[in-house]
Amino acid sequence: AATLNHAEVVSFDKTNDGKVIAANIKSLLAEEKGLSFKIKAKVFINCTGPFSDAIRIMANEEEEVRITPAKGVHIMIPKEKNNY
């Protein structure tokens, strides 16, 4: 497997029957601004967290929105107050 950070999927290339065969990528790193490239693969896995619905719909425009982003909250508790 190969992974890529600090990049944005711009679009997908698909076969006539709709199978994704390539992802068109744009680098988000400051020193590489404007650099774009194509990644070809037999399988793509969507591990994009809060962006997963947008990527899923980009791959298949007929899909419906399923994920509603929510704002999370983190609470910090001093170690001495922890009863575990």
Short mmCIF file of N, CA and C in Angstrom, two decimals:
data_model
loop_
_atom_site.label_atom_id
_atom_site.label_comp_id
_atom_site.label_asym_id
_atom_site.label_seq_id
_atom_site.Cartn_x
_atom_site.Cartn_y
_atom_site.Cartn_z
N ALA A 1 0.84 -1.18 0.00
CA ALA A 1 0.00 0.00 0.00
C ALA A 1 0.88 1.24 0.00
N ALA A 2 0.34 2.30 -0.53
CA ALA A 2 1.01 3.59 -0.52
C ALA A 2 0.03 4.63 0.03
N THR A 3 0.54 5.56 0.81
CA THR A 3 -0.30 6.61 1.37
C THR A 3 0.26 7.97 0.96
N LEU A 4 -0.55 9.00 1.08
CA LEU A 4 -0.13 10.34 0.68
C LEU A 4 -0.75 11.35 1.62
N ASN A 5 0.06 12.22 2.17
CA ASN A 5 -0.40 13.28 3.05
C ASN A 5 -0.22 14.63 2.38
N HIS A 6 -0.88 15.64 2.89
CA HIS A 6 -0.75 17.03 2.41
C HIS A 6 -1.06 17.13 0.93
N ALA A 7 -2.16 16.48 0.53
CA ALA A 7 -2.57 16.51 -0.87
C ALA A 7 -4.09 16.51 -0.94
N GLU A 8 -4.61 16.95 -2.07
CA GLU A 8 -6.05 17.02 -2.27
C GLU A 8 -6.43 16.28 -3.54
N VAL A 9 -7.47 15.46 -3.45
CA VAL A 9 -8.01 14.81 -4.65
C VAL A 9 -8.83 15.85 -5.40
N VAL A 10 -8.50 16.07 -6.65
CA VAL A 10 -9.19 17.05 -7.47
C VAL A 10 -10.31 16.39 -8.27
N SER A 11 -10.02 15.18 -8.77
CA SER A 11 -11.01 14.44 -9.56
C SER A 11 -10.55 13.01 -9.72
N PHE A 12 -11.43 12.19 -10.28
CA PHE A 12 -11.10 10.79 -10.56
C PHE A 12 -11.24 10.53 -12.05
N ASP A 13 -10.41 9.62 -12.57
CA ASP A 13 -10.60 9.09 -13.92
C ASP A 13 -11.31 7.76 -13.76
N LYS A 14 -12.30 7.53 -14.62
CA LYS A 14 -13.11 6.31 -14.50
C LYS A 14 -13.24 5.62 -15.85
N THR A 15 -13.52 4.33 -15.80
CA THR A 15 -13.82 3.58 -17.01
C THR A 15 -15.24 3.95 -17.45
N ASN A 16 -15.64 3.47 -18.63
CA ASN A 16 -17.00 3.75 -19.13
C ASN A 16 -18.09 3.22 -18.20
N ASP A 17 -17.77 2.15 -17.43
CA ASP A 17 -18.77 1.59 -16.51
C ASP A 17 -18.66 2.18 -15.11
N GLY A 18 -17.85 3.24 -14.93
CA GLY A 18 -17.80 3.97 -13.66
C GLY A 18 -16.76 3.52 -12.66
N LYS A 19 -15.90 2.57 -13.00
CA LYS A 19 -14.87 2.10 -12.06
C LYS A 19 -13.74 3.13 -12.00
N VAL A 20 -13.36 3.52 -10.78
CA VAL A 20 -12.26 4.48 -10.59
C VAL A 20 -10.95 3.80 -10.93
N ILE A 21 -10.17 4.43 -11.82
CA ILE A 21 -8.88 3.85 -12.23
C ILE A 21 -7.71 4.78 -11.92
N ALA A 22 -8.00 6.06 -11.61
CA ALA A 22 -6.93 7.00 -11.28
C ALA A 22 -7.50 8.16 -10.48
N ALA A 23 -6.65 8.72 -9.63
CA ALA A 23 -7.01 9.91 -8.86
C ALA A 23 -6.09 11.05 -9.30
N ASN A 24 -6.67 12.19 -9.56
CA ASN A 24 -5.90 13.38 -9.92
C ASN A 24 -5.69 14.19 -8.65
N ILE A 25 -4.42 14.42 -8.32
CA ILE A 25 -4.02 14.95 -7.03
C ILE A 25 -3.34 16.31 -7.18
N LYS A 26 -3.54 17.17 -6.17
CA LYS A 26 -2.85 18.46 -6.09
C LYS A 26 -2.13 18.52 -4.75
N SER A 27 -0.85 18.86 -4.77
CA SER A 27 -0.08 18.99 -3.53
C SER A 27 -0.51 20.23 -2.76
N LEU A 28 -0.57 20.11 -1.42
CA LEU A 28 -0.92 21.25 -0.57
C LEU A 28 0.30 21.78 0.19
N LEU A 29 1.46 21.20 -0.04
CA LEU A 29 2.68 21.67 0.61
C LEU A 29 3.10 23.00 -0.01
N ALA A 30 3.51 23.96 0.83
CA ALA A 30 3.86 25.30 0.36
C ALA A 30 4.94 25.26 -0.71
N GLU A 31 5.96 24.42 -0.51
CA GLU A 31 7.07 24.38 -1.46
C GLU A 31 6.71 23.67 -2.77
N GLU A 32 5.54 23.02 -2.79
CA GLU A 32 5.12 22.30 -3.99
C GLU A 32 3.81 22.86 -4.55
N LYS A 33 3.39 24.04 -4.15
CA LYS A 33 2.12 24.61 -4.60
C LYS A 33 2.03 24.56 -6.12
N GLY A 34 0.90 24.11 -6.60
CA GLY A 34 0.70 24.02 -8.03
C GLY A 34 1.10 22.68 -8.63
N LEU A 35 1.84 21.86 -7.88
CA LEU A 35 2.25 20.55 -8.38
C LEU A 35 1.04 19.63 -8.40
N SER A 36 0.77 19.04 -9.54
CA SER A 36 -0.34 18.08 -9.63
C SER A 36 0.15 16.83 -10.34
N PHE A 37 -0.50 15.73 -10.04
CA PHE A 37 -0.11 14.45 -10.63
C PHE A 37 -1.27 13.48 -10.58
N LYS A 38 -1.10 12.35 -11.25
CA LYS A 38 -2.14 11.33 -11.35
C LYS A 38 -1.62 10.06 -10.68
N ILE A 39 -2.47 9.43 -9.87
CA ILE A 39 -2.14 8.15 -9.24
C ILE A 39 -3.08 7.10 -9.83
N LYS A 40 -2.49 6.10 -10.47
CA LYS A 40 -3.28 5.00 -11.02
C LYS A 40 -3.19 3.82 -10.05
N ALA A 41 -4.31 3.11 -9.87
CA ALA A 41 -4.34 1.96 -8.98
C ALA A 41 -5.51 1.06 -9.32
N LYS A 42 -5.42 -0.18 -8.89
CA LYS A 42 -6.53 -1.12 -9.07
C LYS A 42 -7.58 -0.92 -7.98
N VAL A 43 -7.14 -0.47 -6.79
CA VAL A 43 -8.04 -0.28 -5.65
C VAL A 43 -7.71 1.04 -4.98
N PHE A 44 -8.73 1.80 -4.63
CA PHE A 44 -8.58 3.02 -3.86
C PHE A 44 -9.38 2.86 -2.58
N ILE A 45 -8.79 3.25 -1.45
CA ILE A 45 -9.47 3.18 -0.16
C ILE A 45 -9.64 4.61 0.35
N ASN A 46 -10.87 4.96 0.68
CA ASN A 46 -11.20 6.30 1.13
C ASN A 46 -11.04 6.38 2.65
N CYS A 47 -9.89 6.86 3.10
CA CYS A 47 -9.61 7.05 4.54
C CYS A 47 -9.39 8.54 4.80
N THR A 48 -10.38 9.33 4.48
CA THR A 48 -10.20 10.78 4.51
C THR A 48 -10.94 11.47 5.65
N GLY A 49 -11.36 10.70 6.64
CA GLY A 49 -12.00 11.27 7.83
C GLY A 49 -13.19 12.14 7.50
N PRO A 50 -13.18 13.42 7.94
CA PRO A 50 -14.35 14.28 7.74
C PRO A 50 -14.62 14.60 6.26
N PHE A 51 -13.66 14.28 5.39
CA PHE A 51 -13.83 14.55 3.96
C PHE A 51 -14.33 13.33 3.19
N SER A 52 -14.57 12.23 3.89
CA SER A 52 -14.88 10.96 3.21
C SER A 52 -16.16 11.03 2.38
N ASP A 53 -17.17 11.75 2.83
CA ASP A 53 -18.41 11.83 2.06
C ASP A 53 -18.18 12.61 0.76
N ALA A 54 -17.45 13.71 0.83
CA ALA A 54 -17.18 14.51 -0.38
C ALA A 54 -16.38 13.70 -1.39
N ILE A 55 -15.42 12.91 -0.92
CA ILE A 55 -14.62 12.08 -1.82
C ILE A 55 -15.48 10.96 -2.40
N ARG A 56 -16.32 10.36 -1.57
CA ARG A 56 -17.20 9.28 -2.02
C ARG A 56 -18.15 9.78 -3.11
N ILE A 57 -18.70 10.97 -2.92
CA ILE A 57 -19.60 11.54 -3.91
C ILE A 57 -18.84 11.97 -5.16
N MET A 58 -17.61 12.44 -5.01
CA MET A 58 -16.79 12.79 -6.16
C MET A 58 -16.55 11.55 -7.04
N ALA A 59 -16.40 10.40 -6.40
CA ALA A 59 -16.18 9.15 -7.13
C ALA A 59 -17.45 8.65 -7.79
N ASN A 60 -18.62 8.96 -7.20
CA ASN A 60 -19.89 8.50 -7.75
C ASN A 60 -20.95 9.57 -7.45
N GLU A 61 -21.21 10.42 -8.43
CA GLU A 61 -22.11 11.56 -8.25
C GLU A 61 -23.54 11.15 -7.92
N GLU A 62 -23.91 9.90 -8.16
CA GLU A 62 -25.28 9.44 -7.88
C GLU A 62 -25.50 9.11 -6.40
N GLU A 63 -24.45 9.04 -5.62
CA GLU A 63 -24.57 8.75 -4.19
C GLU A 63 -25.20 9.92 -3.45
N GLU A 64 -25.84 9.63 -2.32
CA GLU A 64 -26.42 10.67 -1.47
C GLU A 64 -25.49 10.95 -0.30
N VAL A 65 -25.61 12.15 0.25
CA VAL A 65 -24.83 12.53 1.43
C VAL A 65 -25.23 11.63 2.59
N ARG A 66 -24.25 11.06 3.30
CA ARG A 66 -24.53 10.19 4.46
C ARG A 66 -23.90 10.69 5.74
N ILE A 67 -22.87 11.51 5.63
CA ILE A 67 -22.12 11.92 6.82
C ILE A 67 -22.36 13.40 7.09
N THR A 68 -22.75 13.71 8.32
CA THR A 68 -22.91 15.09 8.74
C THR A 68 -21.80 15.40 9.73
N PRO A 69 -20.88 16.29 9.36
CA PRO A 69 -19.80 16.63 10.28
C PRO A 69 -20.34 17.22 11.57
N ALA A 70 -19.69 16.92 12.66
CA ALA A 70 -20.06 17.45 13.96
C ALA A 70 -18.83 18.05 14.63
N LYS A 71 -19.05 19.02 15.45
CA LYS A 71 -17.94 19.63 16.17
C LYS A 71 -17.69 18.82 17.44
N GLY A 72 -16.46 18.44 17.67
CA GLY A 72 -16.10 17.68 18.85
C GLY A 72 -15.56 18.58 19.96
N VAL A 73 -15.58 18.07 21.16
CA VAL A 73 -15.08 18.80 22.31
C VAL A 73 -14.13 17.90 23.08
N HIS A 74 -13.00 18.45 23.49
CA HIS A 74 -12.04 17.70 24.30
C HIS A 74 -11.95 18.37 25.67
N ILE A 75 -11.91 17.56 26.70
CA ILE A 75 -11.78 18.08 28.06
C ILE A 75 -10.48 17.57 28.65
N MET A 76 -9.69 18.46 29.20
CA MET A 76 -8.42 18.10 29.84
C MET A 76 -8.64 18.05 31.35
N ILE A 77 -8.28 16.91 31.96
CA ILE A 77 -8.41 16.73 33.41
C ILE A 77 -7.02 16.51 33.98
N PRO A 78 -6.66 17.25 35.02
CA PRO A 78 -5.33 17.08 35.62
C PRO A 78 -5.16 15.63 36.08
N LYS A 79 -3.95 15.10 35.92
CA LYS A 79 -3.65 13.72 36.28
C LYS A 79 -4.02 13.41 37.73
N GLU A 80 -3.81 14.34 38.64
CA GLU A 80 -4.10 14.09 40.06
C GLU A 80 -5.60 13.97 40.35
N LYS A 81 -6.44 14.44 39.44
CA LYS A 81 -7.89 14.32 39.60
C LYS A 81 -8.43 13.02 38.99
N ASN A 82 -7.61 12.29 38.31
CA ASN A 82 -8.02 11.05 37.63
C ASN A 82 -8.12 9.92 38.66
N ASN A 83 -9.26 9.29 38.77
CA ASN A 83 -9.48 8.22 39.76
C ASN A 83 -9.21 6.82 39.20
N TYR A 84 -8.64 6.69 38.04
CA TYR A 84 -8.41 5.37 37.45
C TYR A 84 -7.16 4.73 37.97
#
